[in-house]
Short mmCIF file of C-alpha atoms and ligand atoms in Angstrom, two decimals:
data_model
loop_
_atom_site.label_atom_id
_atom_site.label_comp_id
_atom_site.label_asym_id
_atom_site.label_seq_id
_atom_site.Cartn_x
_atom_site.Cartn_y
_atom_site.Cartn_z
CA UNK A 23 61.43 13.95 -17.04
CA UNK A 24 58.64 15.26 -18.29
CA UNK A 25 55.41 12.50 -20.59
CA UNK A 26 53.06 13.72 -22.82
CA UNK A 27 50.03 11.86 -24.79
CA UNK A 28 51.18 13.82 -27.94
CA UNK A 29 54.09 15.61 -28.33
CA UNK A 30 54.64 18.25 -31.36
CA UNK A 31 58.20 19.06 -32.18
CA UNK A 32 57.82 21.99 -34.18
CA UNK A 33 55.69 25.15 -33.65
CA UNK A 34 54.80 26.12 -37.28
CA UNK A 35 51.53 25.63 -39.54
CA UNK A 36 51.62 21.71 -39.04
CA UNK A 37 52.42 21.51 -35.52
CA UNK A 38 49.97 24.05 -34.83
CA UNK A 39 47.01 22.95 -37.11
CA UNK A 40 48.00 18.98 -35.26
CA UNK A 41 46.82 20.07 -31.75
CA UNK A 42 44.16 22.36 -33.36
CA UNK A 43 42.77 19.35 -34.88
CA UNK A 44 43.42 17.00 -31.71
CA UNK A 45 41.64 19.17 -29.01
CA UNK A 46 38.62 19.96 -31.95
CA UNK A 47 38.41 16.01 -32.40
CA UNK A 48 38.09 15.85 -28.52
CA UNK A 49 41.55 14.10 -27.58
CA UNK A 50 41.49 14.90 -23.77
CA UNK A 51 44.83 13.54 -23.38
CA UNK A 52 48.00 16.28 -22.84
CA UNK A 53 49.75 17.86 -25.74
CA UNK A 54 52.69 19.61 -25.59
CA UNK A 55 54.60 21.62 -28.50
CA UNK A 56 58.14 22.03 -28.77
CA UNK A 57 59.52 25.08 -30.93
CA UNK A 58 62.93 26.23 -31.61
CA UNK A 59 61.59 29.55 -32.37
CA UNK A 60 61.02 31.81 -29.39
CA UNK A 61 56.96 32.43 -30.72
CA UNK A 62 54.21 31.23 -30.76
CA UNK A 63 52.97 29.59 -34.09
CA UNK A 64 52.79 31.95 -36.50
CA UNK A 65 51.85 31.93 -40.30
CA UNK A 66 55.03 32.19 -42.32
CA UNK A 67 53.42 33.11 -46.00
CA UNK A 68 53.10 37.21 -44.68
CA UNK A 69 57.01 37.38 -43.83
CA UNK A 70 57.40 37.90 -47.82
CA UNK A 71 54.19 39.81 -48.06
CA UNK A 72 52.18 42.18 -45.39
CA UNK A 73 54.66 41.14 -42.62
CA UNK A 74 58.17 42.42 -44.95
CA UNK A 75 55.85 45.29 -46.31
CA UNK A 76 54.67 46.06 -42.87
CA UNK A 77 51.07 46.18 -43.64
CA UNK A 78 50.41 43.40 -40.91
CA UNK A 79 51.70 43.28 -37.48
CA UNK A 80 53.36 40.02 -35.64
CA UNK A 81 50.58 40.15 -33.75
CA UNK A 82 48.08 39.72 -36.88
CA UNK A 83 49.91 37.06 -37.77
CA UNK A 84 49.49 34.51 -35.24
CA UNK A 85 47.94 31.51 -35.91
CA UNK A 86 46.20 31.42 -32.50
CA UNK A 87 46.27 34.17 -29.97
CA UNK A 88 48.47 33.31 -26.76
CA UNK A 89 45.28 32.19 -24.34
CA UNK A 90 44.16 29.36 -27.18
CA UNK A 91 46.92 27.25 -25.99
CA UNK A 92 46.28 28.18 -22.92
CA UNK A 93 42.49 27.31 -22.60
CA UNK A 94 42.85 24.55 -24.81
CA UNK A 95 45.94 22.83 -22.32
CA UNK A 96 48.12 22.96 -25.02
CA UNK A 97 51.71 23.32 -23.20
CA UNK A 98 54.56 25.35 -25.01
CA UNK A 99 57.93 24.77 -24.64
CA UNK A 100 59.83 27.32 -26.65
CA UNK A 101 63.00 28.64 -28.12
CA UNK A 102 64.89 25.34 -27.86
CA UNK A 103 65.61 22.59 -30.35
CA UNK A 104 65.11 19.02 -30.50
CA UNK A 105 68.32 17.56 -30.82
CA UNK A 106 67.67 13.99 -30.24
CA UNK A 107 64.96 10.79 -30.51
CA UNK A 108 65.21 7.45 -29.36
CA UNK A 109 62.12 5.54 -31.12
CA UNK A 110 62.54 2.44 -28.89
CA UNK A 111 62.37 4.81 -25.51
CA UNK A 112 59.63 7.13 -26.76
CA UNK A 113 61.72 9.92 -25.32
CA UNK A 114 63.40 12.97 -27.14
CA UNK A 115 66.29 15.35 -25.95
CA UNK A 116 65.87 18.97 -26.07
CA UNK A 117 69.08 21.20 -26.50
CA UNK A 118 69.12 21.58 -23.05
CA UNK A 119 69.48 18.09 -21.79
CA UNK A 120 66.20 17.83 -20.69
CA UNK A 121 64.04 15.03 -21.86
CA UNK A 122 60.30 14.42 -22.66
CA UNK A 123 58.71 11.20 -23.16
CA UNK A 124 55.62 10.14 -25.36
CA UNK A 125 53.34 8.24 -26.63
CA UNK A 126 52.80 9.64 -29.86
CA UNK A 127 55.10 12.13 -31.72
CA UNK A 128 54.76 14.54 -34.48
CA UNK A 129 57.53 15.77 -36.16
CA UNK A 130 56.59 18.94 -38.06
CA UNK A 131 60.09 20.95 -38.46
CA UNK A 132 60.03 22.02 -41.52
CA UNK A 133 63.02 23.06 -43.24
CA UNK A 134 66.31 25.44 -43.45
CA UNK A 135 67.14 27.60 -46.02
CA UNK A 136 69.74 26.47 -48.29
CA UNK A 137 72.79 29.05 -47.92
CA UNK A 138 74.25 30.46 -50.93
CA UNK A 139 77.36 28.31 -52.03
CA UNK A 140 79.96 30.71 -52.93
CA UNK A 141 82.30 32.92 -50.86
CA UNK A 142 80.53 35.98 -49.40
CA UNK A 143 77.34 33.56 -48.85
CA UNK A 144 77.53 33.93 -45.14
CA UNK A 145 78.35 38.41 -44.42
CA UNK A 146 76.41 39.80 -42.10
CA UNK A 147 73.77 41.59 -44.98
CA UNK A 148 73.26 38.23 -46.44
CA UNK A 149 69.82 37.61 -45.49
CA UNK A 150 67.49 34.55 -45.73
CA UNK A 151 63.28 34.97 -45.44
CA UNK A 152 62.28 31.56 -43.29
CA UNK A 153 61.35 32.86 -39.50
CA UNK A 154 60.30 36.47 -38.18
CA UNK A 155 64.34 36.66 -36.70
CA UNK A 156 65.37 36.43 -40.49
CA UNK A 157 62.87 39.02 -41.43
CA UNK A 158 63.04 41.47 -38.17
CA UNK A 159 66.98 41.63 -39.21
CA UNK A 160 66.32 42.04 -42.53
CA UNK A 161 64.08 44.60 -42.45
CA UNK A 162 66.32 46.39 -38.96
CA UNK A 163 68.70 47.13 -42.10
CA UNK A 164 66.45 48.30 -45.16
CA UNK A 165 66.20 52.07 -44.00
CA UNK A 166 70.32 52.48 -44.49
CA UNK A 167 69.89 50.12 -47.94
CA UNK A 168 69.27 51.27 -51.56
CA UNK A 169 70.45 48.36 -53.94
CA UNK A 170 68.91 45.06 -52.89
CA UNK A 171 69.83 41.44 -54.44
CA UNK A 172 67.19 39.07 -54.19
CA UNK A 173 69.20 35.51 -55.40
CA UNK A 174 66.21 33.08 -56.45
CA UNK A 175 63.53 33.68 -59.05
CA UNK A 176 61.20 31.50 -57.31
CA UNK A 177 58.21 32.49 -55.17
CA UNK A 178 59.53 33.66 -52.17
CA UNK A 179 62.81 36.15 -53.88
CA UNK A 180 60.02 37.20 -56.33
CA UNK A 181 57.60 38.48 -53.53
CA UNK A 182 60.05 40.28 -51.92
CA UNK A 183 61.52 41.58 -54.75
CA UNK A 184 57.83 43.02 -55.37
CA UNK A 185 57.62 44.00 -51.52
CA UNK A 186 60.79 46.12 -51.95
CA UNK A 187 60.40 47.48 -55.36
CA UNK A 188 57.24 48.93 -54.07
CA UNK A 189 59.36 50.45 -51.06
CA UNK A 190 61.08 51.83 -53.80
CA UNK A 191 64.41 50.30 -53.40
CA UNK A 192 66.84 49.85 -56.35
CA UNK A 193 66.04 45.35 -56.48
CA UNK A 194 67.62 42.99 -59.09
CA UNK A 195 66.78 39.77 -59.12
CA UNK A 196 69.34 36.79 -59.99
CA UNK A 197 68.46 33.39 -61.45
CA UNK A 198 70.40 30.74 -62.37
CA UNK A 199 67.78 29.70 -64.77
CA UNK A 200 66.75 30.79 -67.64
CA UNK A 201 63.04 31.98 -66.33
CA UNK A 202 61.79 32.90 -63.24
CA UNK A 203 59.55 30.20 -61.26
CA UNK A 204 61.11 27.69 -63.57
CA UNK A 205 60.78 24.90 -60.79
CA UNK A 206 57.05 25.22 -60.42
CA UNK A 207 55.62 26.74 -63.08
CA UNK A 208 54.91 26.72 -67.11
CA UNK A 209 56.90 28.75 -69.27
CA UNK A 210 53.59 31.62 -70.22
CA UNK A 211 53.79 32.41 -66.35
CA UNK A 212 57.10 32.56 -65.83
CA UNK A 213 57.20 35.39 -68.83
CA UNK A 214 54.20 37.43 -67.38
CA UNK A 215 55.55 37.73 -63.76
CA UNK A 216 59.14 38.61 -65.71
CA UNK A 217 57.56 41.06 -67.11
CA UNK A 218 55.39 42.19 -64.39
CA UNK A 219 58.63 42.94 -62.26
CA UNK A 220 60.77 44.67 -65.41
CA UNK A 221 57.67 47.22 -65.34
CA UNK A 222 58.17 47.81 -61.52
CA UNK A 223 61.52 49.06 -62.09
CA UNK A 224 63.14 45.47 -60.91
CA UNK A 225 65.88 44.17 -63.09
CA UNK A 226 65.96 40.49 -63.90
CA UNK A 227 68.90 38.91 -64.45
CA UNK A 228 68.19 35.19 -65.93
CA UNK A 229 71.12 32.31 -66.62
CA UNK A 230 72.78 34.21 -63.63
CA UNK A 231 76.45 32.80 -62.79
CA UNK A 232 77.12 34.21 -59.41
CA UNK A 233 80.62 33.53 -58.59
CA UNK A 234 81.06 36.05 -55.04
CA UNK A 235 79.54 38.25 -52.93
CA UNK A 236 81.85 40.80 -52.28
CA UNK A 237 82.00 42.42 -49.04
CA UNK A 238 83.41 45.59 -47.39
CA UNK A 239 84.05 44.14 -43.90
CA UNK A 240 80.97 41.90 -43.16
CA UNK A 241 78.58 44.28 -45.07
CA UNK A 242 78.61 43.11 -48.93
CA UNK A 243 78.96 45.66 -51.50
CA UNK A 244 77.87 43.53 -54.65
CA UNK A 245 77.75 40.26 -56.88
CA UNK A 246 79.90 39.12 -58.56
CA UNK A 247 78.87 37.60 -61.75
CA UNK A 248 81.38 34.71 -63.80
CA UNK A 249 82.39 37.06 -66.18
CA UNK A 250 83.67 39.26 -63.48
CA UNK A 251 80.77 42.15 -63.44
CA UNK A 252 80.08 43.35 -60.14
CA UNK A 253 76.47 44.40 -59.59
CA UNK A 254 76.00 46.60 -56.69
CA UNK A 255 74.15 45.83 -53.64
CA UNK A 256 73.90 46.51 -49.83
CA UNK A 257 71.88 43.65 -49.21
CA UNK A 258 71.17 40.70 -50.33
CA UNK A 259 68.38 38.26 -50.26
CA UNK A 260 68.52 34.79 -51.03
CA UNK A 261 65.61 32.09 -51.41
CA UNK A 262 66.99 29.08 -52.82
CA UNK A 263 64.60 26.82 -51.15
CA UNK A 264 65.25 24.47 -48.09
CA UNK A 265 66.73 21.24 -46.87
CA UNK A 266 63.98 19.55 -44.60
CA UNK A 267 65.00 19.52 -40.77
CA UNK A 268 65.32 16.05 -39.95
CA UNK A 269 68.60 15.48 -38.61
CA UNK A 270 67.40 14.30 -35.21
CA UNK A 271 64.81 11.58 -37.07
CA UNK A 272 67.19 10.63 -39.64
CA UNK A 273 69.90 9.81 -36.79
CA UNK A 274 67.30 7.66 -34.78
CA UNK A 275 66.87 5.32 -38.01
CA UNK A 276 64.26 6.95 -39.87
CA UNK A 277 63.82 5.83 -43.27
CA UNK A 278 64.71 9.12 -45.28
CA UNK A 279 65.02 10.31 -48.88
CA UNK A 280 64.17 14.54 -49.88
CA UNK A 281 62.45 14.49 -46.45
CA UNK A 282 61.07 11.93 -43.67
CA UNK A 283 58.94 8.93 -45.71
CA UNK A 284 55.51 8.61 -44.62
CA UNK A 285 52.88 6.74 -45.45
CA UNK A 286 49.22 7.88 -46.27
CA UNK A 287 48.75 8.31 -42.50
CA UNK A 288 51.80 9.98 -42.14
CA UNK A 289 53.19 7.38 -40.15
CA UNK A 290 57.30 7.39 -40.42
CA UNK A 291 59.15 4.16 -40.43
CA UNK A 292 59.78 4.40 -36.82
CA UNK A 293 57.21 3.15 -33.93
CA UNK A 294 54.46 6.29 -32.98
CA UNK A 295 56.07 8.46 -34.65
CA UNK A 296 54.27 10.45 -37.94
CA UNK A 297 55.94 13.32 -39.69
CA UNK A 298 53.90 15.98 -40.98
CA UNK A 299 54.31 19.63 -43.32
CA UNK A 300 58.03 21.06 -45.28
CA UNK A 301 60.09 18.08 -43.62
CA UNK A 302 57.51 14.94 -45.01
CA UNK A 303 58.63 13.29 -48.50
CA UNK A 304 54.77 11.07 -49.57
CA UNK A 305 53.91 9.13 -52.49
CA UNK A 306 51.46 11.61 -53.96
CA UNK A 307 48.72 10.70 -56.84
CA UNK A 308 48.99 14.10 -58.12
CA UNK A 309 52.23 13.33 -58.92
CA UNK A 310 51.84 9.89 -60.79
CA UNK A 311 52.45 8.22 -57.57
CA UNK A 312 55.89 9.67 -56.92
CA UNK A 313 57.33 10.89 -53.71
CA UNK A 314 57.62 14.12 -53.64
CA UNK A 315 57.92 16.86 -50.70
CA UNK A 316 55.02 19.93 -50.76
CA UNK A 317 56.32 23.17 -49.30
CA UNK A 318 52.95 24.60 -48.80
CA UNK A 319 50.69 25.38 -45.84
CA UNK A 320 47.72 23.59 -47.13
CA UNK A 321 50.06 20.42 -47.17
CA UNK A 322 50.98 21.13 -43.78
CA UNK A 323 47.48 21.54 -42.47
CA UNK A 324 46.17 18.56 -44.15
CA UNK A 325 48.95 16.45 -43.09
CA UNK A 326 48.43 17.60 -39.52
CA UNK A 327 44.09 17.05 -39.91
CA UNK A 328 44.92 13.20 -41.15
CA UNK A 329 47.71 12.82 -38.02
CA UNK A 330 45.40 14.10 -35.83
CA UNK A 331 42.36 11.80 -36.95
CA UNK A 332 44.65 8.98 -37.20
CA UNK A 333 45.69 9.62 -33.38
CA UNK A 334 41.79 9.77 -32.58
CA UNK A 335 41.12 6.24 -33.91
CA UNK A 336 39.72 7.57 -37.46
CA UNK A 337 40.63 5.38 -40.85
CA UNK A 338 41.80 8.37 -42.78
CA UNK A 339 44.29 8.93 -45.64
CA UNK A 340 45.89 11.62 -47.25
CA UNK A 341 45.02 12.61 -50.32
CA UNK A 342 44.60 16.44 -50.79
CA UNK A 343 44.59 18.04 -54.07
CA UNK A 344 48.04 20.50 -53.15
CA UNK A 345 46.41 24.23 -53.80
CA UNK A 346 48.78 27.38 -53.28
CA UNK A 347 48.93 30.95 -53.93
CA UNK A 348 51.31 33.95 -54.47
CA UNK A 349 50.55 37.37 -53.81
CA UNK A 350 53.06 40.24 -55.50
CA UNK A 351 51.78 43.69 -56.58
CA UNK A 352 48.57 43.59 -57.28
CA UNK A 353 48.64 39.88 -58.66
CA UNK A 354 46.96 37.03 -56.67
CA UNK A 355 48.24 33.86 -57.81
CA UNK A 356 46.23 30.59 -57.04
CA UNK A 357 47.46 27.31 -57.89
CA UNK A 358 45.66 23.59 -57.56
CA UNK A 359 47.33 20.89 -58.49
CA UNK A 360 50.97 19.94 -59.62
CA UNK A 361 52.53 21.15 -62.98
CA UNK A 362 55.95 19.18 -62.93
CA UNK A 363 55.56 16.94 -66.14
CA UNK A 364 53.32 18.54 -67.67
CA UNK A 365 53.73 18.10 -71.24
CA UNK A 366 51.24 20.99 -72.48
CA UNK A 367 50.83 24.43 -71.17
CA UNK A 368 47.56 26.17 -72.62
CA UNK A 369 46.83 29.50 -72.17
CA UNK A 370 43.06 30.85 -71.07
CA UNK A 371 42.55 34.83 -71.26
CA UNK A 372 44.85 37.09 -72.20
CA UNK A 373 48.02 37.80 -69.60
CA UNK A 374 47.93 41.14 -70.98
CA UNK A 375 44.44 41.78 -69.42
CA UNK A 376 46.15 40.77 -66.02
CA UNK A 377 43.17 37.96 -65.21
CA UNK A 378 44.42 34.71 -67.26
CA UNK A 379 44.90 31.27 -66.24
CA UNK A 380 47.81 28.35 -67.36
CA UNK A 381 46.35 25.03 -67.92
CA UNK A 382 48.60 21.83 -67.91
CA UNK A 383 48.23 18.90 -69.60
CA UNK A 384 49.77 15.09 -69.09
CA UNK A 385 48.97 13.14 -71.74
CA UNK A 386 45.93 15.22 -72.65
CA UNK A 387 44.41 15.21 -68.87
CA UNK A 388 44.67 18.37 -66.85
CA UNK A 389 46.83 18.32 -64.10
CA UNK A 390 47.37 21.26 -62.54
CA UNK A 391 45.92 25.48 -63.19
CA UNK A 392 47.75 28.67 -62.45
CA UNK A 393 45.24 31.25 -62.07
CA UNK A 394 46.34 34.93 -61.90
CA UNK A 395 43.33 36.80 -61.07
CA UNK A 396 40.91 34.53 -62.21
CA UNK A 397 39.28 32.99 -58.78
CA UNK A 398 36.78 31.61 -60.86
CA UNK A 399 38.90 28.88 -62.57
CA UNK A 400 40.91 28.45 -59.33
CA UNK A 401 37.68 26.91 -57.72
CA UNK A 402 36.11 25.33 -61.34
CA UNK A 403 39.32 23.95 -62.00
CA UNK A 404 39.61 21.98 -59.50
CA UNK A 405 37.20 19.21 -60.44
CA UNK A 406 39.20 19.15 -63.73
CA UNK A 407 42.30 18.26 -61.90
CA UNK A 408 40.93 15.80 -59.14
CA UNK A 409 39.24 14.22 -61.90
CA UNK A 410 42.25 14.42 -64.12
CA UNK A 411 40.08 15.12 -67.00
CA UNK A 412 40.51 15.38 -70.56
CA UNK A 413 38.29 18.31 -72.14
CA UNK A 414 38.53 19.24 -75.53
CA UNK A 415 41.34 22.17 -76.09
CA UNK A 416 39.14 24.55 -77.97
CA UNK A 417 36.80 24.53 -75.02
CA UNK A 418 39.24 25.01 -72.01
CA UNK A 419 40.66 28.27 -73.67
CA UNK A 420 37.72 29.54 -74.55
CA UNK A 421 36.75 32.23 -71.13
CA UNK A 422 33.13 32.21 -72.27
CA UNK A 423 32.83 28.88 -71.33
CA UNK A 424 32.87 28.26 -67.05
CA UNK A 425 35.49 25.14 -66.10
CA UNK A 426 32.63 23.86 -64.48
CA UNK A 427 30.57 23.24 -67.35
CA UNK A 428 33.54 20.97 -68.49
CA UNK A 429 33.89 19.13 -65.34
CA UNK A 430 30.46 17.23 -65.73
C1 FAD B 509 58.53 33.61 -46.78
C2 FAD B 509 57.61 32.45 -47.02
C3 FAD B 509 56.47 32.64 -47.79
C4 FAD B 509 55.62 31.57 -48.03
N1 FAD B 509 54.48 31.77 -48.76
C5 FAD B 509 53.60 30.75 -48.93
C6 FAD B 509 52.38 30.98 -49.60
O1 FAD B 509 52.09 32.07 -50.10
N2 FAD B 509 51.51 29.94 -49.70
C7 FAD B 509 51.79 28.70 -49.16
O2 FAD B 509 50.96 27.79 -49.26
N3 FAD B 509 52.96 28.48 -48.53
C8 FAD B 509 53.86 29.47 -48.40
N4 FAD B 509 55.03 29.25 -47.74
C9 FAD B 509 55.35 27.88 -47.27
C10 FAD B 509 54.69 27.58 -45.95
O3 FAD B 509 54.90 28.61 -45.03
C11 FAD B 509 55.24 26.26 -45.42
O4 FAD B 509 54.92 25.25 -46.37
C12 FAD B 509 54.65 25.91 -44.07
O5 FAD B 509 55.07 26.85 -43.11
C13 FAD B 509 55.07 24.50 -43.67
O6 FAD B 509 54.64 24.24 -42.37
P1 FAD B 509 55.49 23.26 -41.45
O7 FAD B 509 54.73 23.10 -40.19
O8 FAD B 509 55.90 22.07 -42.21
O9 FAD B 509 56.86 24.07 -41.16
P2 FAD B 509 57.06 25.48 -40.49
O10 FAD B 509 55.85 26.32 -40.54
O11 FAD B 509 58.32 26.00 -41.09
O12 FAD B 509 57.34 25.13 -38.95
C14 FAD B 509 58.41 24.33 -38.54
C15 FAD B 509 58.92 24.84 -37.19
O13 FAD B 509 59.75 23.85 -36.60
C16 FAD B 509 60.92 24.47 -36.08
N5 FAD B 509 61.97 23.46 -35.91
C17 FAD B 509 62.85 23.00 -36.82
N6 FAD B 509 63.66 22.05 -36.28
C18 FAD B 509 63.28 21.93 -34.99
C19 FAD B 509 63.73 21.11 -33.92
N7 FAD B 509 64.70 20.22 -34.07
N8 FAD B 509 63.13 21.25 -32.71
C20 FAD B 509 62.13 22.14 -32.54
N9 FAD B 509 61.66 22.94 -33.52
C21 FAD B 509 62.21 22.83 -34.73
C22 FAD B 509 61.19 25.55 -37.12
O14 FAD B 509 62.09 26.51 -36.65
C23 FAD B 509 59.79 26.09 -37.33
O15 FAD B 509 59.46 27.02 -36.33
C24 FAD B 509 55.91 30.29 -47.49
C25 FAD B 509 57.08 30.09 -46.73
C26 FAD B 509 57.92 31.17 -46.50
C27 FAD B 509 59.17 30.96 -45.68
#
């Protein structure tokens, strides 16, 4: 049996940035990383952008090159799952029997993509966009593909809807709501990119009852809307978010609700063990205090930073302002901050101009900004949010005057 100092189970953006952060805070004790994946780390934010579009390599898109690890004595074990912890051992059980023993351990797992619940859901062209496998297969296919249905307005469906309409592929896109991005963003956004993707030839289909996807074999052939319509397509795409991957934690006794708790350390309920990244549910003040589960790789990297400082001895919390971005067409997205109960969206710049920003409001204090091409009040606006402050309205539309001068 194999015992570690620190063992990672996990080989994504948290598990990576985790022994990163241990071996740059000087922890000379051993690390080892366990992946299911066959790869090394690798960023997953390209597979719906350069990766899909094949403007990056998988080699670009590596979080470290192979000999990192290697010089830094960071020990891979790869392409096999954890399928088991015992807490009170210290020990976990990989897929293949084998166990490893520690003294600290990082779960950082992230999630699975929910499948679509209807029949059809699981032919062969049914395709999800979490790992490089999902997205090799994917795009193995596209050359013998025309119609594509992307199921899921939300981030993810709508940059590869954008990644494919510029491949010039016949896309519609299929929400069940009645805007795209309705999750995580304000209504003025979710019109613009609606729009944005109507004038790239994409159809939207919004309040979308999908009832089938009907197949020819294992290949489907459309889907099938609740009135009975049948909307061609030779593949389909779905991103309908995840379920967190913490079976094995959950089963050892972990206290769990959308996600592994954790505390401002990350600790878990269980002895030595923190959870970090997708799979982590933490009371977050951006939130009002609520728990809530970030699916974003600053999240995961901060998570990992605190972990890792925590491991070294540090007094360290988390308390990150969550920041993410979207890229699709020619649109770069930046969010800080979290909109969800918002209870005013105000609009700065004109959308129509393609360089705007969405401010939102709780209570008359700004919680959160969508900036689409506007850098500028991405990186003003922060202060606004952090601060939660309340400038005046007439002010905070106004583009002539800079965020910042409002932040003082
Ligand atoms: C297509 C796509 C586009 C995205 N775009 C953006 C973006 O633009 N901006 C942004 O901020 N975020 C984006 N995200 C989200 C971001 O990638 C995630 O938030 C981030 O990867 C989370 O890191 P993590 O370490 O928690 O999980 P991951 O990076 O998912 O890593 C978890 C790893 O653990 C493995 N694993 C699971 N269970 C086990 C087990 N039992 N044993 C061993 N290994 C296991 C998984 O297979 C995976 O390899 C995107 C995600 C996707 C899928």
């Amino acid at each position: 049996m194999d015992s570690v100092d620190v063992l990672i189970v996990g080989a994504g953006h948290g598990g990576a940035q985790a022994a990163i952060a241990l071996r740059q805070g000087k922890f000379a004790g051993s690390i080892m990383m366990i992946g299911d994946e066959p790869e090394l780390p690798y960023e997953r934010p390209p597979l719906s952008k350069d990766y899909l579009s094949q403007a990056k390599s998988f080699d670009r898109i590596l979080i470290r090159p192979a000999a990192f690890w290697a010089e830094r004595h960071v020990e891979m074990r790869l392409g096999q799952p954890v399928i088991a912890v015992d807490a009170a051992a210290h020990r976990v059980t990989l897929a293949d029997n084998s166990t490893v023993s520690y003294e600290h351990l990082i779960w950082a797992t992230g999630g699975r993509p929910r499948k679509l619940p209807c029949p059809g859901g699981d032919l062969a062209g049914v395709h999800a966009i979490r790992t490089r496998a999902d997205v090799d297969r994917l795009m193995g296919e596209l050359s013998g593909a025309q119609r594509i249905a992307v199921i899921g307005g939300g981030y993810i469906g709508l940059e590869a809807a954008a990644v494919l309409a510029k491949m010039g592929k016949t896309v519609t896109v299929f929400e069940a709501l009645d805007r795209v991005l309705a999750r995580v963003a304000g209504e003025p956004l979710s019109r613009f990119y609606e729009a944005e993707h109507r004038a790239h030839g994409v159809d939207v289909c919004l309040n979308a009852r999908i009832e089938a996807i009907e197949g020819d074999g294992d290949r489907p052939i459309g889907v099938r809307m609740a009135g009975g319509e049948i909307i061609p397509a030779d593949i389909v795409i779905v991103g309908i978010g995840i379920l967190p991957a913490i079976e094995p934690l959950r089963a050892a006794g972990a206290a769990c609700s959308n996600g592994v708790d954790v505390d401002a350390q990350c600790h878990t309920s269980l002895p030595d063990i923190f959870a970090i990244g997708d799979c982590a549910a933490h009371a977050s003040r951006f939130a009002d205090g609520q728990t809530i589960r970030l699916e974003s790789v600053q999240n995961a990297n901060d998570q990992a930073t605190v972990v890792a400082r925590t491991i070294l001895g540090e007094a360290v919390e988390y308390e990150a302002v969550p920041w993410f971005w979207s890229n699709q067409y020619d649109l770069k997205l930046q969010t800080v901050g979290l909109s969800s109960g918002h209870d005013e969206a105000l609009l700065r710049g004109d959308p129509a101009n393609r360089s705007f920003s969405v401010i939102y409001l709780k209570g008359g204090r700004v919680i959160a900004l969508d900036c689409v091409n506007a850098v500028k009040d991405y990186v003003q606006g922060r202060a606004l949010v952090v601060g939660r402050l309340s400038p005046d309205r007439a002010q905070l539309t106004d583009v002539n005057v800079p965020l910042k001068s409002l932040a003082a």
